[in-house]
mmCIF file of C-alpha atoms and ligand atoms in Angstrom:
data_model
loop_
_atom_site.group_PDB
_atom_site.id
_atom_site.type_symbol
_atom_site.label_atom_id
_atom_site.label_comp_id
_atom_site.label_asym_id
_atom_site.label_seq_id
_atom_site.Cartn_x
_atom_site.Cartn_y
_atom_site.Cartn_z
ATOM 1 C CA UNK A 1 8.500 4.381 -15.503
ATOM 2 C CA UNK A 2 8.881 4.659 -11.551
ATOM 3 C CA UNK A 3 5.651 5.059 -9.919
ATOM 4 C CA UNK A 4 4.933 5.907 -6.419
ATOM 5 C CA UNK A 5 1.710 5.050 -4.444
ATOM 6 C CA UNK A 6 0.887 7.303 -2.227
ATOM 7 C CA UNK A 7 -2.786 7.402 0.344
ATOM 8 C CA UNK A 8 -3.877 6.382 3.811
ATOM 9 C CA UNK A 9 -4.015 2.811 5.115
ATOM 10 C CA UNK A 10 -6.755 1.170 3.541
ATOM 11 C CA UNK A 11 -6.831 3.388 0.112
ATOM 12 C CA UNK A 12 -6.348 0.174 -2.251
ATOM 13 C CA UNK A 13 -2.842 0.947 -2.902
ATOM 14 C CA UNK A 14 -1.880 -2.811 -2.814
ATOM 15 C CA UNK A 15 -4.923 -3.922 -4.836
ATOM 16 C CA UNK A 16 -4.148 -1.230 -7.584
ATOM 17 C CA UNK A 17 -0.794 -1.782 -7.909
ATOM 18 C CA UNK A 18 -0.965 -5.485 -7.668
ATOM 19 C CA UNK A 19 -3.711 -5.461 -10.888
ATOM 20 C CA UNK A 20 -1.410 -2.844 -12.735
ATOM 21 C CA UNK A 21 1.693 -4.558 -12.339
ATOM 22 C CA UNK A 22 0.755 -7.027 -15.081
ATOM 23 C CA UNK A 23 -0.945 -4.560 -17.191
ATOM 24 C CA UNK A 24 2.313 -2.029 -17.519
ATOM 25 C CA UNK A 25 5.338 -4.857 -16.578
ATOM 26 C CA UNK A 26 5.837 -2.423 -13.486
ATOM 27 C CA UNK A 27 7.221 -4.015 -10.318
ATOM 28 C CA UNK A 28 4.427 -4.011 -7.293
ATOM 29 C CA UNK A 29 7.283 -3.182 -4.240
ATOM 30 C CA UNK A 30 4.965 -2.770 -0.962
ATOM 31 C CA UNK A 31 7.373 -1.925 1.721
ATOM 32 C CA UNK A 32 4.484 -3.290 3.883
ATOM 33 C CA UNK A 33 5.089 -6.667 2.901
ATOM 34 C CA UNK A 34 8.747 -6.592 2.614
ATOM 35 C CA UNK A 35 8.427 -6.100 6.859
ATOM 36 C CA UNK A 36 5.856 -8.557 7.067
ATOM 37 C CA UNK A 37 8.096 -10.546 5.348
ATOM 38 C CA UNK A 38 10.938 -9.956 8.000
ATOM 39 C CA UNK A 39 8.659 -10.848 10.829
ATOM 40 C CA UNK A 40 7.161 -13.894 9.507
ATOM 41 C CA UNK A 41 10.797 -15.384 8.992
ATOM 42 C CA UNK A 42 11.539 -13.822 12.567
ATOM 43 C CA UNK A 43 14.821 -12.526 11.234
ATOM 44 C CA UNK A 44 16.900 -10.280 13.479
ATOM 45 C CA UNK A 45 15.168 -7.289 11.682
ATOM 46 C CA UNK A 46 12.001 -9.033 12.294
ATOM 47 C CA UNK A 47 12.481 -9.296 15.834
ATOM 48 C CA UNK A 48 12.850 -5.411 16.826
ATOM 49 C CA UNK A 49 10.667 -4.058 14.171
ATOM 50 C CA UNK A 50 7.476 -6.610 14.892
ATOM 51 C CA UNK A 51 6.496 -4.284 18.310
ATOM 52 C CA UNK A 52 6.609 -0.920 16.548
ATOM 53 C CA UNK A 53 4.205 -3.138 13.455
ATOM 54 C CA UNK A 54 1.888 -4.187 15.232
ATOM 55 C CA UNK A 55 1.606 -0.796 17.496
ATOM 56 C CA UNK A 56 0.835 0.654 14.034
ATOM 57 C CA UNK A 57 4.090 2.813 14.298
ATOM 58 C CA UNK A 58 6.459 3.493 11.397
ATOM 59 C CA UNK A 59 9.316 1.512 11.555
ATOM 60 C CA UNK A 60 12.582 3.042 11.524
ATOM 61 C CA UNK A 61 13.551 4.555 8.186
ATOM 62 C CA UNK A 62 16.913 3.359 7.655
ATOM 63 C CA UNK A 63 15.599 -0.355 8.403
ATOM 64 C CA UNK A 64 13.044 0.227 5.378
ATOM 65 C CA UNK A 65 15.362 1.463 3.227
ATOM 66 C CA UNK A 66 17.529 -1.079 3.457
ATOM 67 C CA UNK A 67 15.061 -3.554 2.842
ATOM 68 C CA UNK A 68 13.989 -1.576 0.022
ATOM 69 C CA UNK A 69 17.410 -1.083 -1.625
ATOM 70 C CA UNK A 70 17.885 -4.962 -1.286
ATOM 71 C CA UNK A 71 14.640 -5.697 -3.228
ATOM 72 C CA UNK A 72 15.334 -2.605 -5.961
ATOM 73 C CA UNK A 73 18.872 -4.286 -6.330
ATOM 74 C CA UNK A 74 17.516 -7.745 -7.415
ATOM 75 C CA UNK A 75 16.915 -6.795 -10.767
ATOM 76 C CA UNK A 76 13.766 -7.637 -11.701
ATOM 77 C CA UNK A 77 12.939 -3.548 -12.155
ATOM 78 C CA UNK A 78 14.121 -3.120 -15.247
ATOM 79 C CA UNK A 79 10.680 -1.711 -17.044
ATOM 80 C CA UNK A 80 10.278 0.184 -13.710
ATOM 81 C CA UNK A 81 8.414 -0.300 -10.664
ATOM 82 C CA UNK A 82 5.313 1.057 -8.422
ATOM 83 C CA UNK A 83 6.063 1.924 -4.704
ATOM 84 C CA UNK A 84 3.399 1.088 -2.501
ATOM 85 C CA UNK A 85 4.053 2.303 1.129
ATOM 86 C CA UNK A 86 6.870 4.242 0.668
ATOM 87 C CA UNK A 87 8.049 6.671 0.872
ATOM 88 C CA UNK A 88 6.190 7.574 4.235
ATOM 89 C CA UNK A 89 8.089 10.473 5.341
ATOM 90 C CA UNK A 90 9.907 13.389 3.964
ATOM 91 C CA UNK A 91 13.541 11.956 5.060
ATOM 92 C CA UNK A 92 12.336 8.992 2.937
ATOM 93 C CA UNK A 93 11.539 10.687 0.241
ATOM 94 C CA UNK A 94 15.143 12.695 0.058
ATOM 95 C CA UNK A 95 16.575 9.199 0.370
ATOM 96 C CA UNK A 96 15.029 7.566 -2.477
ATOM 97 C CA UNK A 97 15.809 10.804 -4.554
ATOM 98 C CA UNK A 98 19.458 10.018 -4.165
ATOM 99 C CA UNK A 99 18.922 6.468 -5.579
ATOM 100 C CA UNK A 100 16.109 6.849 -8.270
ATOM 101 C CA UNK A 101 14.128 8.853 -10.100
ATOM 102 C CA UNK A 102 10.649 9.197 -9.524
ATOM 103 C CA UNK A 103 8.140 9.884 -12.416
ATOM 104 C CA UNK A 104 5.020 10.371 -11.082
ATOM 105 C CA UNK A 105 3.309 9.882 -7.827
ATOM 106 C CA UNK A 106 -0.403 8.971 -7.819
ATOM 107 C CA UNK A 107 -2.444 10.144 -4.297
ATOM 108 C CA UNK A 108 -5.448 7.910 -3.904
ATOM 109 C CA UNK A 109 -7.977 10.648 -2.733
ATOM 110 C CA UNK A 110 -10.165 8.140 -0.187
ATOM 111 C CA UNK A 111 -12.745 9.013 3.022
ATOM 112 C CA UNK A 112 -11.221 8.066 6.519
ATOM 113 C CA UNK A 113 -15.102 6.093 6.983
ATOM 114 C CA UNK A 114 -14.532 4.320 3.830
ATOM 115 C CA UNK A 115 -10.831 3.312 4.624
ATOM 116 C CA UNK A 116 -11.741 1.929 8.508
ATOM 117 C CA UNK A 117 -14.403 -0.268 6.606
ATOM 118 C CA UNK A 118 -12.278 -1.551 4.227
ATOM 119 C CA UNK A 119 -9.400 -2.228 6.644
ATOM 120 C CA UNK A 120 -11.809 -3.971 9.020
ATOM 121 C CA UNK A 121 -12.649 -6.484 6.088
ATOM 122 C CA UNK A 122 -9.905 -6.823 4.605
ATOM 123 C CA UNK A 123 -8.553 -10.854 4.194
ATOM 124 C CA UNK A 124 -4.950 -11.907 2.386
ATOM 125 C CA UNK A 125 -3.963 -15.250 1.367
ATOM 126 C CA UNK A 126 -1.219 -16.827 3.361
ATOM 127 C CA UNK A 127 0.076 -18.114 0.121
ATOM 128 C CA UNK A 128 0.160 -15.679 -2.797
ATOM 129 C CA UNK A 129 -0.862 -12.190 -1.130
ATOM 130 C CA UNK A 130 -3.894 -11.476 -3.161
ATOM 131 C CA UNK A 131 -6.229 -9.342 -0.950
ATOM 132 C CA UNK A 132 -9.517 -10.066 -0.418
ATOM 133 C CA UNK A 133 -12.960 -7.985 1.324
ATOM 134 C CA UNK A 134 -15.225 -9.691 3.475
ATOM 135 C CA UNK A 135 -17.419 -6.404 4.307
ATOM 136 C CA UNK A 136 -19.841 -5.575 1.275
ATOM 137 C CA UNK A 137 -19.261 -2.149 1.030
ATOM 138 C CA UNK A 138 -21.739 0.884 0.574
ATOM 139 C CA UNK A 139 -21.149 3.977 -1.118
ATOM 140 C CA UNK A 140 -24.355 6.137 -0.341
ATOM 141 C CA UNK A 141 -26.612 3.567 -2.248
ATOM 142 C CA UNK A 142 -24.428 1.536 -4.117
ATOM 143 C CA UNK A 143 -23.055 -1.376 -2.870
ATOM 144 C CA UNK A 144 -19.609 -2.071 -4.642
ATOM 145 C CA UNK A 145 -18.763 -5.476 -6.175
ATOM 146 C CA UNK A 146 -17.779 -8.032 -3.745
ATOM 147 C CA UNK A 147 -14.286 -9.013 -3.134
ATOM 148 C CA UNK A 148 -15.447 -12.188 -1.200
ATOM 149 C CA UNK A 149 -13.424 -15.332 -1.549
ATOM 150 C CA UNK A 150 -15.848 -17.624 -3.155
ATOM 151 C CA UNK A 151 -15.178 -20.172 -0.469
ATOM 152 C CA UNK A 152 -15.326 -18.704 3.438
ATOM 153 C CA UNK A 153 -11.475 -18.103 4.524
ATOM 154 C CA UNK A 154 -9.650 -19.634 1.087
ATOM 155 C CA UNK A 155 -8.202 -17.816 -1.733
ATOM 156 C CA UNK A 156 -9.763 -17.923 -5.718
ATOM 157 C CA UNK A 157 -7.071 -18.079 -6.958
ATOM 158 C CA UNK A 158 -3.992 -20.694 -5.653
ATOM 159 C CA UNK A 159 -6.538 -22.033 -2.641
ATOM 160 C CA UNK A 160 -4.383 -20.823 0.446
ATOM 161 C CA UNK A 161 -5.416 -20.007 3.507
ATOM 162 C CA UNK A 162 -6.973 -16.332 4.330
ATOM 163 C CA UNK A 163 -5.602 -14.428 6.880
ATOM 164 C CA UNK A 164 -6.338 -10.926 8.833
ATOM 165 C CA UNK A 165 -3.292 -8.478 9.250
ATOM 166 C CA UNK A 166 -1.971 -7.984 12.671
ATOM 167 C CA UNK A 167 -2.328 -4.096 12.335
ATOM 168 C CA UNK A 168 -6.168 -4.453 10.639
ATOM 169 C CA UNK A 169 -7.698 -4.740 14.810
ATOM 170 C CA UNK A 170 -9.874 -1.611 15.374
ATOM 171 C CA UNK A 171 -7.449 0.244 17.549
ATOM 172 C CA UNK A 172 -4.363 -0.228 15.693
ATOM 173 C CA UNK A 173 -6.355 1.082 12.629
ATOM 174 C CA UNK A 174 -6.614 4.651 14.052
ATOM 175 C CA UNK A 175 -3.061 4.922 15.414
ATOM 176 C CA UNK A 176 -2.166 4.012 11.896
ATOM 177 C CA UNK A 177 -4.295 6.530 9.968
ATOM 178 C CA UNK A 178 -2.752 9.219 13.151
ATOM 179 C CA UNK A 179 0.525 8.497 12.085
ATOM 180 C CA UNK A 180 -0.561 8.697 8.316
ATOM 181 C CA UNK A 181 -2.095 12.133 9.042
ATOM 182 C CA UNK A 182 1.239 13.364 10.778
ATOM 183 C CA UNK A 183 4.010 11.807 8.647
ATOM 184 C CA UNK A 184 3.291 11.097 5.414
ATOM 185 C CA UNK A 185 0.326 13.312 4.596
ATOM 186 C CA UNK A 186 2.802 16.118 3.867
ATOM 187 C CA UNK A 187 4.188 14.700 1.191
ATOM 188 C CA UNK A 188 1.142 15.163 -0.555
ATOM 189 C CA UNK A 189 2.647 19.135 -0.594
ATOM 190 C CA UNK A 190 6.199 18.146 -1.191
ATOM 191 C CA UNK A 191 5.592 15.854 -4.466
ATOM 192 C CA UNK A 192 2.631 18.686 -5.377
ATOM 193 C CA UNK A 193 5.558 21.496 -5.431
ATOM 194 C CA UNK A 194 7.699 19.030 -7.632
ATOM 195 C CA UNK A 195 5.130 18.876 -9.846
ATOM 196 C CA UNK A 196 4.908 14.707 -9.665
ATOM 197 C CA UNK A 197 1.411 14.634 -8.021
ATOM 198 C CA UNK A 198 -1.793 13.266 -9.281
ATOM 199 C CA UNK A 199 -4.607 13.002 -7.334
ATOM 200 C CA UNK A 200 -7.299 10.515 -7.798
ATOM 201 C CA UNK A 201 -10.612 9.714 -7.147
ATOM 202 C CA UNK A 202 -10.025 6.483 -4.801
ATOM 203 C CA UNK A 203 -14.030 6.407 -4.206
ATOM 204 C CA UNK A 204 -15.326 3.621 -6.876
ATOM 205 C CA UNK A 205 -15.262 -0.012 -8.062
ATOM 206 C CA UNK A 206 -11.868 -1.606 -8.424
ATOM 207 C CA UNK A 207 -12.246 -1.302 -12.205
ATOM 208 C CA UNK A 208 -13.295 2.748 -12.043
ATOM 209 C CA UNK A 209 -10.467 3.689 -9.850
ATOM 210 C CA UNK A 210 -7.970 1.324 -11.987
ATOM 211 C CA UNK A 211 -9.352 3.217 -15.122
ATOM 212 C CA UNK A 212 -8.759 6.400 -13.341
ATOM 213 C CA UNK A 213 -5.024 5.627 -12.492
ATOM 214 C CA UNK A 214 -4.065 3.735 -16.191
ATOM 215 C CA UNK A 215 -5.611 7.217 -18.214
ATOM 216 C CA UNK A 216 -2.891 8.861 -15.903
ATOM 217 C CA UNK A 217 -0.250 6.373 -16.513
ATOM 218 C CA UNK A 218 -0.690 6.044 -20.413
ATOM 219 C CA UNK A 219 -0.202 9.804 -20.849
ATOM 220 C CA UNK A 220 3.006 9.442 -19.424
ATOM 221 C CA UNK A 221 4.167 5.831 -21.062
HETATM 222 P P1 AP5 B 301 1.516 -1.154 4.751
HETATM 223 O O1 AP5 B 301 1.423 -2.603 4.511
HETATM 224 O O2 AP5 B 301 2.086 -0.288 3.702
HETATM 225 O O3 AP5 B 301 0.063 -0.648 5.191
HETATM 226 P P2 AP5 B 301 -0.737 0.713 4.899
HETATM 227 O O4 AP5 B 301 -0.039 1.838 4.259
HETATM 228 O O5 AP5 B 301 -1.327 0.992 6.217
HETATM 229 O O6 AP5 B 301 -1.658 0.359 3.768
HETATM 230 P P3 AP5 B 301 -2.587 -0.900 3.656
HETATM 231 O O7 AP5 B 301 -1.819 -2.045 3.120
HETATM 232 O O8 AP5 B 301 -3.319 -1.102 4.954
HETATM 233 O O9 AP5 B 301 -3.658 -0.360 2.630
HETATM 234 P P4 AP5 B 301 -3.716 -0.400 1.034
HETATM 235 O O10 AP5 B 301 -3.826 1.026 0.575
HETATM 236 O O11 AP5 B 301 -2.628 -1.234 0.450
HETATM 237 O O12 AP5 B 301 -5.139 -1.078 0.849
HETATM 238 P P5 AP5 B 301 -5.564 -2.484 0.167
HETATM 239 O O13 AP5 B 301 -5.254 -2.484 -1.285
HETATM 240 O O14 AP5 B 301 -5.097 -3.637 0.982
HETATM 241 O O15 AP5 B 301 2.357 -0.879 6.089
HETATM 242 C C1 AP5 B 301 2.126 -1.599 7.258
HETATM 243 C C2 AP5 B 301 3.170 -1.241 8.311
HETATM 244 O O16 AP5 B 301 4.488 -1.564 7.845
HETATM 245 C C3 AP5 B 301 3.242 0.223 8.738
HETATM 246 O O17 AP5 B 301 2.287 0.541 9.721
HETATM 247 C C4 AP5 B 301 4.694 0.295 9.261
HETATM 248 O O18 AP5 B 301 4.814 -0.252 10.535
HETATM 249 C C5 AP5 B 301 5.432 -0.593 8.279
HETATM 250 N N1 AP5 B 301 5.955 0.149 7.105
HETATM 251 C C6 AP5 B 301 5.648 -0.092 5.790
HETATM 252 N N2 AP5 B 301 6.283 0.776 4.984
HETATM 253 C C7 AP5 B 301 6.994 1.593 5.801
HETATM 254 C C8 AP5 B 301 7.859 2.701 5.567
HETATM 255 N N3 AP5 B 301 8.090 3.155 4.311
HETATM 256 N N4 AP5 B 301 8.432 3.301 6.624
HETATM 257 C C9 AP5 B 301 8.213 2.878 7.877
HETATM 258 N N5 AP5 B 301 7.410 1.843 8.182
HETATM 259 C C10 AP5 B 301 6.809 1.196 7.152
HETATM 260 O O19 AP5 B 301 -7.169 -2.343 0.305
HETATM 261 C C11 AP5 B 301 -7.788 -2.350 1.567
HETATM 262 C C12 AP5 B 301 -9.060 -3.203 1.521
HETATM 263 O O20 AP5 B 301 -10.016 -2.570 0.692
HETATM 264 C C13 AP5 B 301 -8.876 -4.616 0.935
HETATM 265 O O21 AP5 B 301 -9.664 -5.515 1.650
HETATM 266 C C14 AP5 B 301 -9.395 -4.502 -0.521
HETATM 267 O O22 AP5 B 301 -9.941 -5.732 -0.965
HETATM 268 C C15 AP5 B 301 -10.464 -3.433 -0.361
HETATM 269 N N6 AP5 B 301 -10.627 -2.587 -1.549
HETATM 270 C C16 AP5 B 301 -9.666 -1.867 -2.179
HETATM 271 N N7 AP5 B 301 -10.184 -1.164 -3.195
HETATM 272 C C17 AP5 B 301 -11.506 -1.434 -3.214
HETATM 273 C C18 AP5 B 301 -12.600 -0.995 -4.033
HETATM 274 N N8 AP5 B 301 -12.427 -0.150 -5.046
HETATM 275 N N9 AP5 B 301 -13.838 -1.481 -3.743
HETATM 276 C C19 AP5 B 301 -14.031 -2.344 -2.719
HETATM 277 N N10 AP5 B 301 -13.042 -2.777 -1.915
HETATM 278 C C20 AP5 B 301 -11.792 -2.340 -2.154
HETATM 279 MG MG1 MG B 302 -1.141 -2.524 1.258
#
């Protein structure tokens, strides 16, 4: 089954997907980190992409899907995969069409308030990615379960070092959700007239909005 992930910055996409990839031996592909990735290693790529990252920008489609067809071409997809931050514009989407098929696309439905507080805490371990929350975060009067590490700054689970993103600064945040609102939010439409789309509920504990998205996913296994 080939999933996509689709919702603003900040909707959980990477924490979903990350959690479901052991539960339905579905590839977690962020495009996000595969460009992180890129500049960390300060590859050529790397190099001219890293301004239009950390401006929030896209970067430039045919750089993405190149990374993207060098990860899908690996071979470790073979039960499927979930696509987490792409695609993020309607040219990307008729690209992957002509390379895969897409089963379903899942929108996570979340409040731009909720998704600037969530961004704002978010911590990821400089070792194994896992993503972390130091904000404890209200919904009208419930507070959700923590996603504190349980030591400041260093990861549960392999002990690495925490880190904040680049793009997770307070102004980068809204030129990101801008440019989320003007590129990608249409797709919501496109994959809608399709038929593919799913919305769901992205307001909720980790383990309520997982439940929400593995109903979904089990109808169509
Ligand atoms: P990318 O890495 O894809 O960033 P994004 O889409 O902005 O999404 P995020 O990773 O910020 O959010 P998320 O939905 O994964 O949330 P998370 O699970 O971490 O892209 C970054 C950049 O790369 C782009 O700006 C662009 O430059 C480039 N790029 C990538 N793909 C591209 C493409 N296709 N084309 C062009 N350019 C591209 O959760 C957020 C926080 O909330 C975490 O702290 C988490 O712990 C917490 N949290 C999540 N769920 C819950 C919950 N239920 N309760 C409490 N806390 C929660
Ligand atoms: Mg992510």
């Amino acid at each position: 089954m080939n999933v996509v992930f689709l919702g603003p910055p900040g909707a959980g996409k990477g924490t979903y997907a990350s959690r479901l990839q052991e539960r339905f031996g579905l590839l977690h592909i962020s495009t996000g980190d595969l460009v992180r990735e890129e500049i960390k290693n300060k590859t050529e790529i790397g190099k001219k992409i890293k301004p239009l990252y950390d401006e929030g920008k896209l970067v430039p489609d045919e750089v993405v899907f190149d990374l993207l067809k060098k990860r899908l071409s690996r071979g470790d997809c073979k039960n499927g995969f979930i696509l987490d931050g792409f695609p993020r514009n309607l040219n990307q989407a008729k690209e992957l069409e002509k390379i895969t098929n897409i089963d379903i696309v899942i929108n996570i439905v979340v409040p731009k308030n909720l998704v600037i507080e969530k961004l704002s805490g978010r911590r990821i371990c400089s070792k194994c990615g896992a993503i972390y929350n130091i904000h404890e975060i209200r919904i009208g009067d419930k507070v959700l379960p923590t996603l504190k590490p349980k030591v400041d700054g260093i990861c549960d689970k392999c002990g690495g070092k925490l880190y904040q993103r680049e793009d997770d600064k307070p102004e980068v945040i809204e030129k990101r959700l801008k440019e989320y609102k003007k590129q990608t939010e249409p797709l919501i439409d496109y994959y809608k007239k399709k038929g593919l789309l799913k919305d769901v509920d992205g307001v909720g504990t980790v383990d309520e909005v997982l439940g929400r998205i593995t109903r979904i996913l089990n109808i169509k296994l």
